[in-house]
Coordinates of N, CA and C and ligand atoms in Angstrom, one line a residue:
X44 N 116.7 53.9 14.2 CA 116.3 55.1 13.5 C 114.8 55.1 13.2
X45 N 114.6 56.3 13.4 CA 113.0 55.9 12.7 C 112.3 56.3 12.0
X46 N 111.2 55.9 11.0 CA 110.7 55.8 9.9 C 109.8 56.8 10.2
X47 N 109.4 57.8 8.9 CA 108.2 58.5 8.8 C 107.2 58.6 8.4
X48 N 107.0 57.9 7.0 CA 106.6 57.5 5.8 C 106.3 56.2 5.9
X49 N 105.2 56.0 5.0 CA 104.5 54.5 4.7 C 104.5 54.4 2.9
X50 N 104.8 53.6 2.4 CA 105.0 52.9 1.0 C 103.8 51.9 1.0
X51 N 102.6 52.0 0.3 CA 101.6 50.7 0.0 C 102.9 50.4 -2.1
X52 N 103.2 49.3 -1.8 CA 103.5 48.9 -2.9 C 102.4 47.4 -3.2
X53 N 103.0 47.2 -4.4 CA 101.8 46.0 -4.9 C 100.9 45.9 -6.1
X54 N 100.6 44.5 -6.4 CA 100.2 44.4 -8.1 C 99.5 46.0 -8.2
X55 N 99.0 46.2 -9.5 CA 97.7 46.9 -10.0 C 96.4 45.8 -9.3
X56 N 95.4 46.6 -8.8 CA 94.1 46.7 -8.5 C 94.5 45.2 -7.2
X57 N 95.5 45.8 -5.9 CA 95.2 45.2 -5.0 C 94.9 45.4 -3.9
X58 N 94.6 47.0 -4.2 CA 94.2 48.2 -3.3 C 94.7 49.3 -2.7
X59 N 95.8 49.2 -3.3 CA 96.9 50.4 -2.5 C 96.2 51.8 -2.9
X60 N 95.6 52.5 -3.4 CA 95.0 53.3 -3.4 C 93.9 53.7 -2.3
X61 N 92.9 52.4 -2.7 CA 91.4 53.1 -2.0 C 92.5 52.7 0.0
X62 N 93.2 51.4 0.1 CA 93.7 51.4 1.0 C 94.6 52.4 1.9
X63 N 95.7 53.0 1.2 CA 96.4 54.3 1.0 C 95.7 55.5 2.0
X64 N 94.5 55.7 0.7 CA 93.5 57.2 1.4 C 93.0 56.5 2.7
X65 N 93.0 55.4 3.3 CA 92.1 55.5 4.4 C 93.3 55.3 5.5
X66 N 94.3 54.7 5.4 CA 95.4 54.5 6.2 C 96.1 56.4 6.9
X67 N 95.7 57.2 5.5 CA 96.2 58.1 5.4 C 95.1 58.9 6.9
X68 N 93.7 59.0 6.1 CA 93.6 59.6 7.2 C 93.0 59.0 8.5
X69 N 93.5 58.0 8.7 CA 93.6 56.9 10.0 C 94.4 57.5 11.1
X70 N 95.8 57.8 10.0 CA 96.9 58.4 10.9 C 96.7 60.1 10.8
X71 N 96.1 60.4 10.1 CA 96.1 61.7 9.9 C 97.3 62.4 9.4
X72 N 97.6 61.6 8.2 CA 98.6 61.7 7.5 C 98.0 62.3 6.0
X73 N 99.5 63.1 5.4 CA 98.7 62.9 3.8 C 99.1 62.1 3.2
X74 N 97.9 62.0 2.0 CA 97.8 61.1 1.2 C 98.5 61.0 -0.3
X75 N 99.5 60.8 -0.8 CA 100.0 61.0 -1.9 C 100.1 59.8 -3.3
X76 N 98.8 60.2 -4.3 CA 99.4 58.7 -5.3 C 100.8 59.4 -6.1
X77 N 101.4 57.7 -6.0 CA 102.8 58.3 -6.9 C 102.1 59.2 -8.4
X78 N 101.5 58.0 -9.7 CA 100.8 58.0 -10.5 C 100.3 59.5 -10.7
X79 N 99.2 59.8 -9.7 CA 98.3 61.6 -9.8 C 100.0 62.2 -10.2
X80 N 100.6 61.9 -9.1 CA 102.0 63.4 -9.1 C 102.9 63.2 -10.3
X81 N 103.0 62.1 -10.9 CA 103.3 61.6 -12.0 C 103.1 62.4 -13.1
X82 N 101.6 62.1 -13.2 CA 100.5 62.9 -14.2 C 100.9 64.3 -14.1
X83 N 100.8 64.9 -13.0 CA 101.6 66.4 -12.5 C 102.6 66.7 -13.0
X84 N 103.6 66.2 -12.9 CA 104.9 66.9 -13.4 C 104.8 66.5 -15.2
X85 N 104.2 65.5 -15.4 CA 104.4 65.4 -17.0 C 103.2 66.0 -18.1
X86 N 102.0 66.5 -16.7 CA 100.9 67.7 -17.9 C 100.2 66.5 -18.7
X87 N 100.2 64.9 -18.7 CA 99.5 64.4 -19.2 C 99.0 62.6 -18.2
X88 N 98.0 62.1 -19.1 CA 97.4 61.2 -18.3 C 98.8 60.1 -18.0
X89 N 98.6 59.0 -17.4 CA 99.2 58.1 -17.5 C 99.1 56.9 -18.8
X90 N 97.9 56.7 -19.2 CA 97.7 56.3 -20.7 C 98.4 57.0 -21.9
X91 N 98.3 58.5 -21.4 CA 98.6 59.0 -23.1 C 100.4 59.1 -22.3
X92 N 101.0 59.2 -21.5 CA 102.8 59.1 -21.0 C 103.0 58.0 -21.6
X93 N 102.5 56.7 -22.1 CA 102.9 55.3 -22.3 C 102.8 55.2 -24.1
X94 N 101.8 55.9 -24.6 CA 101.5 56.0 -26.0 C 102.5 57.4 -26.4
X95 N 101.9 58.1 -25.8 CA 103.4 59.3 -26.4 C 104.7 59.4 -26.6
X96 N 105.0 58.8 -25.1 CA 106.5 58.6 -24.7 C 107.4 57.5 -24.8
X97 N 105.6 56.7 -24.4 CA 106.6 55.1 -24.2 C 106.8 55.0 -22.9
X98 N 107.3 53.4 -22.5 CA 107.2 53.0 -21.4 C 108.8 53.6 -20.4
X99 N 109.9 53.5 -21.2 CA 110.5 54.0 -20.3 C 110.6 55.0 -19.8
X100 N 110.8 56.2 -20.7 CA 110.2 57.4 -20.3 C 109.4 57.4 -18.8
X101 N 108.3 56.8 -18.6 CA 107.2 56.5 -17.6 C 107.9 56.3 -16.6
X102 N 108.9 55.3 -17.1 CA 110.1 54.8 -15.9 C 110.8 55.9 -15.3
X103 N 111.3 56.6 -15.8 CA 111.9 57.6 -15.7 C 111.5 58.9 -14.8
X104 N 110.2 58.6 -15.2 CA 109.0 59.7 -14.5 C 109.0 59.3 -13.0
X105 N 108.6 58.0 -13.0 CA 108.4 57.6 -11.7 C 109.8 57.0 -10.7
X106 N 110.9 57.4 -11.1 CA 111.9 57.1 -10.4 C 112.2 58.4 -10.2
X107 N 112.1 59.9 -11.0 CA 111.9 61.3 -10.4 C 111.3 61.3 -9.2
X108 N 110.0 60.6 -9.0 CA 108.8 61.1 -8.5 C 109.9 60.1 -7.2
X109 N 110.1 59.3 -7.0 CA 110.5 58.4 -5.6 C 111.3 59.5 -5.2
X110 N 112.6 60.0 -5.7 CA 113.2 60.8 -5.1 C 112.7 61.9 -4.7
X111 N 111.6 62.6 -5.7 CA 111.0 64.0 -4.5 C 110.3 63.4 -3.5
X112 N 109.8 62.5 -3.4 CA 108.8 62.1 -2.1 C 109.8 61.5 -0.9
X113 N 110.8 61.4 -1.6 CA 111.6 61.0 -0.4 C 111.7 62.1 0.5
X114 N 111.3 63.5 0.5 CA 111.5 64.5 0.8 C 110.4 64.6 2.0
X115 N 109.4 63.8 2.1 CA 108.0 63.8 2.6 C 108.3 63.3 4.2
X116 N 107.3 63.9 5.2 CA 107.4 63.6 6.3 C 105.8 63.2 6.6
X117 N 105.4 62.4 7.5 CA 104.1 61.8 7.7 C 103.2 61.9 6.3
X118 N 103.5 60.9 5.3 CA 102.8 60.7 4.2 C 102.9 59.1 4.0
X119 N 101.3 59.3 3.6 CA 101.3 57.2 2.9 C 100.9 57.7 1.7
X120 N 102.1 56.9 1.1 CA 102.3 56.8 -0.4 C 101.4 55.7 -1.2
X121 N 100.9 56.0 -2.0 CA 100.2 54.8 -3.1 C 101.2 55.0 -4.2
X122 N 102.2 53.7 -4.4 CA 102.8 53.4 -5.6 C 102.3 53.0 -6.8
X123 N 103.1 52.8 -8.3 CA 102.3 52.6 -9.1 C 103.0 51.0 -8.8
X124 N 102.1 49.9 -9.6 CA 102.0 48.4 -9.7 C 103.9 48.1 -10.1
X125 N 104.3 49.3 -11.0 CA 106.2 48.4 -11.6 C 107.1 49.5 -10.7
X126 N 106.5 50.0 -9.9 CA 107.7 50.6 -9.3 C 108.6 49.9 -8.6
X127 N 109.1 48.1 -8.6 CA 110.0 47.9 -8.5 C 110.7 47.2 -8.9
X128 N 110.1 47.7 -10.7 CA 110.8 47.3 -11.3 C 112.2 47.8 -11.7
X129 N 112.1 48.6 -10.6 CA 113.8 49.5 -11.0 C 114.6 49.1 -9.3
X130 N 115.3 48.8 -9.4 CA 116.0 48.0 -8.0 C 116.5 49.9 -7.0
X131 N 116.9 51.0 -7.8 CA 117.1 51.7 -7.3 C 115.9 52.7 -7.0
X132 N 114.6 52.4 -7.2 CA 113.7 52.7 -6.8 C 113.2 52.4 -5.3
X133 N 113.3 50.5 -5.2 CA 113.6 50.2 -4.1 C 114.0 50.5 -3.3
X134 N 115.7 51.0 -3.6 CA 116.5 51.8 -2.8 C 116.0 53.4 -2.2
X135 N 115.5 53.8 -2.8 CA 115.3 55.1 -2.6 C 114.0 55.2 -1.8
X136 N 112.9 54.3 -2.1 CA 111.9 54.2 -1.3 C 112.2 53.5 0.4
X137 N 113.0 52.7 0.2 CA 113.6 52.0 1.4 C 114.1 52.8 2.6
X138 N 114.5 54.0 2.2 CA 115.2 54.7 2.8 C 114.5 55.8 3.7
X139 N 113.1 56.3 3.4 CA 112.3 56.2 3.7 C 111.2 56.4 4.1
X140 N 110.9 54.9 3.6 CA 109.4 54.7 4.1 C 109.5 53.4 4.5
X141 N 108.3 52.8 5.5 CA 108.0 51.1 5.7 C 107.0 51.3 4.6
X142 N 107.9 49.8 4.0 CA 107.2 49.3 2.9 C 106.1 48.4 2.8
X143 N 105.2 48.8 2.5 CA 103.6 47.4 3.0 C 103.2 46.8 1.6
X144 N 103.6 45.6 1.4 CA 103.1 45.0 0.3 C 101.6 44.5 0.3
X145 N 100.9 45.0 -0.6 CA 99.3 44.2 -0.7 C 99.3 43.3 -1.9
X146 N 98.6 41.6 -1.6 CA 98.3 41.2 -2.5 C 97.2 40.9 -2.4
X147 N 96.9 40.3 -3.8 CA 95.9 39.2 -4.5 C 95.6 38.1 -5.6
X148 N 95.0 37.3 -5.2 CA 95.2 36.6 -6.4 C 94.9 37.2 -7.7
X149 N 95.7 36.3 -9.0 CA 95.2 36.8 -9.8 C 94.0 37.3 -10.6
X150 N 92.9 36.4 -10.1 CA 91.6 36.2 -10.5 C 90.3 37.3 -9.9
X151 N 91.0 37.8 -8.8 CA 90.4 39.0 -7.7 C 90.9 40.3 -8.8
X152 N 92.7 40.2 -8.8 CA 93.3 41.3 -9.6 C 92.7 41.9 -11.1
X153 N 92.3 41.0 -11.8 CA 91.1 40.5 -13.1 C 90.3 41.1 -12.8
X154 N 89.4 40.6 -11.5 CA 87.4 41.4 -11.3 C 88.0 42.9 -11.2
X155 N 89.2 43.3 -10.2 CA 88.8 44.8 -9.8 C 89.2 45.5 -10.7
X156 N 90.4 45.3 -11.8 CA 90.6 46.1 -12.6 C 89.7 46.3 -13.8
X157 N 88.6 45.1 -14.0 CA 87.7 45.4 -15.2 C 86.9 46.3 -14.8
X158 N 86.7 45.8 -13.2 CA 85.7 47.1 -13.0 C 85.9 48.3 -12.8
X159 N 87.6 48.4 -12.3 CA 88.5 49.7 -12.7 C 88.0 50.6 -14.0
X160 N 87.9 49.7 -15.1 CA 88.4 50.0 -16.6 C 89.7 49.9 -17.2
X161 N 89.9 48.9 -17.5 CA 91.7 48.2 -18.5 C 92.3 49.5 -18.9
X162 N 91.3 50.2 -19.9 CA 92.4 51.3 -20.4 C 92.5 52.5 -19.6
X163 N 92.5 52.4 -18.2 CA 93.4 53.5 -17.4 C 94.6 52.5 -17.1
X164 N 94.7 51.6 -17.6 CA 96.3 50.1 -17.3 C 96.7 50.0 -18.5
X165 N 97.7 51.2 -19.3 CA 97.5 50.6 -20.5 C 98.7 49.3 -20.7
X166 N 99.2 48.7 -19.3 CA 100.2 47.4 -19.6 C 99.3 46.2 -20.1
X167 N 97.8 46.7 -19.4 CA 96.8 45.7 -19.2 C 96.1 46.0 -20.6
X168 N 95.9 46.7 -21.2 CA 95.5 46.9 -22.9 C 96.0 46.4 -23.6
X169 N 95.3 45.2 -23.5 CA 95.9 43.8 -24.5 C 94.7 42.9 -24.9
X170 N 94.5 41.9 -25.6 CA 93.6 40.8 -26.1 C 93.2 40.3 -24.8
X171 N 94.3 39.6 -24.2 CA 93.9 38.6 -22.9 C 94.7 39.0 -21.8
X172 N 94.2 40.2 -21.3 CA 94.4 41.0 -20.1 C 95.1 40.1 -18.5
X173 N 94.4 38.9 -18.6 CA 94.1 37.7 -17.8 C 95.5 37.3 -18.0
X174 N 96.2 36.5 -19.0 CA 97.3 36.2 -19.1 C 98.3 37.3 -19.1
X175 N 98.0 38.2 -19.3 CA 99.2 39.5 -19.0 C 99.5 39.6 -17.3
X176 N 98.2 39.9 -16.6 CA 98.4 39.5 -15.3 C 99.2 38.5 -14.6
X177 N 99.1 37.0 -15.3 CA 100.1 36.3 -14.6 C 101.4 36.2 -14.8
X178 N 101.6 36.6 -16.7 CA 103.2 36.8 -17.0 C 103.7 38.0 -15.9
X179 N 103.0 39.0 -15.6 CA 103.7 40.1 -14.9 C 104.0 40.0 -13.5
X180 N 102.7 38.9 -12.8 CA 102.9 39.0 -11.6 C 104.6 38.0 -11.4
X181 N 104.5 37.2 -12.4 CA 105.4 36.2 -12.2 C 106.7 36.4 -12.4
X182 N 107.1 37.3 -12.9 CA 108.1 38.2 -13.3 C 108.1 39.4 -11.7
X183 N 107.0 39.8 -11.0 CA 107.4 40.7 -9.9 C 107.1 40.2 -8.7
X184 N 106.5 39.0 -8.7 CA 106.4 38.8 -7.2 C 107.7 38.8 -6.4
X185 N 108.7 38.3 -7.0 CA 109.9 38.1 -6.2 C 110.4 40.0 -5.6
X186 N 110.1 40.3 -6.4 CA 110.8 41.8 -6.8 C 109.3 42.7 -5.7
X187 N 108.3 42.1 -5.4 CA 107.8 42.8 -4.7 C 108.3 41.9 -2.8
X188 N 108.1 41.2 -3.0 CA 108.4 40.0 -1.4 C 109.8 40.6 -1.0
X189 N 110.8 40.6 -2.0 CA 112.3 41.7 -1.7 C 112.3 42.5 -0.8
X190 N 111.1 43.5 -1.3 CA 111.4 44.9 -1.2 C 110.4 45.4 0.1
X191 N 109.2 44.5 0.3 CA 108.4 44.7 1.6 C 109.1 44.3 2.3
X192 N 108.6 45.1 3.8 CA 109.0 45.2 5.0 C 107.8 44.0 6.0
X193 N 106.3 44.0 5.1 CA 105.6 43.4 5.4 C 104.3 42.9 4.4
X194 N 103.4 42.2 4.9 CA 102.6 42.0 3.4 C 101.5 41.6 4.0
X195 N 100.1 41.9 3.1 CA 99.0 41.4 3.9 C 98.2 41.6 2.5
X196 N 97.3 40.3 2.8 CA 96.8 39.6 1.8 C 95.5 40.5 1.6
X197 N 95.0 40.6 0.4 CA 93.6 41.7 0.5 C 92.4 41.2 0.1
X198 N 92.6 39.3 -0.6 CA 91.4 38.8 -1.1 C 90.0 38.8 0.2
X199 N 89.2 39.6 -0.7 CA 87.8 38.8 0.3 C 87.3 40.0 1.3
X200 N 88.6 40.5 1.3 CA 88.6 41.8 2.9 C 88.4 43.4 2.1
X201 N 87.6 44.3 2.6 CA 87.3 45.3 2.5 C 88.9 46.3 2.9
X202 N 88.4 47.5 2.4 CA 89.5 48.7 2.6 C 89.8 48.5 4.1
X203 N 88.5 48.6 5.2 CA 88.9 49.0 6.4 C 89.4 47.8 7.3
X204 N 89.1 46.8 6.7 CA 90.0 45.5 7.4 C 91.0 45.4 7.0
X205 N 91.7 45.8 6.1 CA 92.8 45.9 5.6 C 93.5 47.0 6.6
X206 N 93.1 47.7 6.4 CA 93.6 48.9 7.1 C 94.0 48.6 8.7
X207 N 92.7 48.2 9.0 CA 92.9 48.0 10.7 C 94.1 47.2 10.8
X208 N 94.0 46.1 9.9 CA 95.3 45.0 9.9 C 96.5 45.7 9.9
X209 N 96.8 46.7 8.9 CA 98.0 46.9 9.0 C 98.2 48.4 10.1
X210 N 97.8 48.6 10.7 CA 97.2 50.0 11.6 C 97.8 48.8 13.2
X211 N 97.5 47.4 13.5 CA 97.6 46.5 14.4 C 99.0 45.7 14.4
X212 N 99.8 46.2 13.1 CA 101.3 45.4 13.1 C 102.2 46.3 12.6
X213 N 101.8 47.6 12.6 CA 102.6 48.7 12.9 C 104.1 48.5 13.9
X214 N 105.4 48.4 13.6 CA 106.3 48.2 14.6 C 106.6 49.6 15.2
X215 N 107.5 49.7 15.7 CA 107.4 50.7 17.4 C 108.4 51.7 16.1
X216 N 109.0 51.2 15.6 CA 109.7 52.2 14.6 C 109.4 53.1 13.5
X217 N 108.0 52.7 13.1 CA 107.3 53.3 12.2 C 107.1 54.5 13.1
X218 N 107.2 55.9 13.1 CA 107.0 56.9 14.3 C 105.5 57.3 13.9
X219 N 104.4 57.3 14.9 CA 103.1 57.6 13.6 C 102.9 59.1 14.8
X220 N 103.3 59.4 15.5 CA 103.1 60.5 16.1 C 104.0 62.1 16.1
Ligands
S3P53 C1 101.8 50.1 -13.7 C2 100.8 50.3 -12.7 C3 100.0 51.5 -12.7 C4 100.7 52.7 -13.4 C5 101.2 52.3 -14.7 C6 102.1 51.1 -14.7 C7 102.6 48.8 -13.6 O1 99.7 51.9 -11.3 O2 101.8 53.1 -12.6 O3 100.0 52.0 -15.5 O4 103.7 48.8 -14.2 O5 102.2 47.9 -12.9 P1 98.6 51.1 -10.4 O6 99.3 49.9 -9.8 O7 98.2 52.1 -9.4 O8 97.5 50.7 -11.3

């Protein structure tokens, strides 16, 4: 059967975004962050959803949002960093899309989100941001390796090498036409 949709899953700040927009229009596909559509249906940022609501709530938001996009035809998705932290998330995204996991070390994940800005992460709005990174990846790496279909590493490499890479191991099932 074949697949229409692309899923970039993976930590916070390992590029599934700036990666995402370029894969998107590679294929000439649209571009969809979970997060923006997030922000959409709930009328507020993603910082003030976590201080208002609270974290599950957020959860809640973003396991809505998997199910409407499941609705999508030639779209690369940019996930948010815990979307699998819900196992029926997984499910729902599995069903589908090919799932592309991006990593990085933690110390790469550190430079890009400071240069990001911490408080658009408010999991990462803490004392020692640094150590929250490793409690969390260490708690999801298993939970991300699960749920990818495939994975490519992002230290060192630019958006478009990234891109080309995963544009070059595309299987015959992904339908990109
Ligand atoms: C989160 C990652 C964020 C966003 C929210 C929670 C997480 O998305 O969904 O702050 O739990 O890792 P990015 O991975 O795009 O930063």
């Amino acid at each position: 059967m074949g697949i229409y949709n692309i899923v970039l899953i993976g930590f916070m700040g390992t590029g599934k975004s700036s990666c995402g927009k370029l894969l998107a229009q590679r294929l000439h596909w649209e571009f969809v962050e979970m997060d923006k559509y997030i922000e959409q249906i709930a009328g507020l940022s993603i910082p003030d959803i976590f201080a208002m609501r609270g974290e599950p709530h957020f959860r809640d938001l973003e396991t809505q949002a998997c199910r409407a996009l499941a609705k999508k035809y030639h779209a690369v998705i940019s996930s948010g960093g815990g979307v699998v932290t819900r196992n029926e998330n997984v499910q729902i995204l599995r069903s589908f899309a090919y799932l592309i996991l991006l990593t990085a070390p933690p110390a790469e994940i550190y430079r890009r989100i400071m240069q990001d800005g911490k408080e658009k992460r408010p999991l990462l709005a803490k004392a020692n941001p640094m150590q929250e990174i490793e409690r969390l990846l260490a708690i999801r790496e298993p939970l991300y390796y699960n749920a990818a279909d495939i994975r490519f590493d992002t230290s060192g490499k630019d958006p478009d090498t990234i891109v080309s890479e995963i544009l070059q191991n595309l299987p015959k099932h992904v339908e990109i036409m």
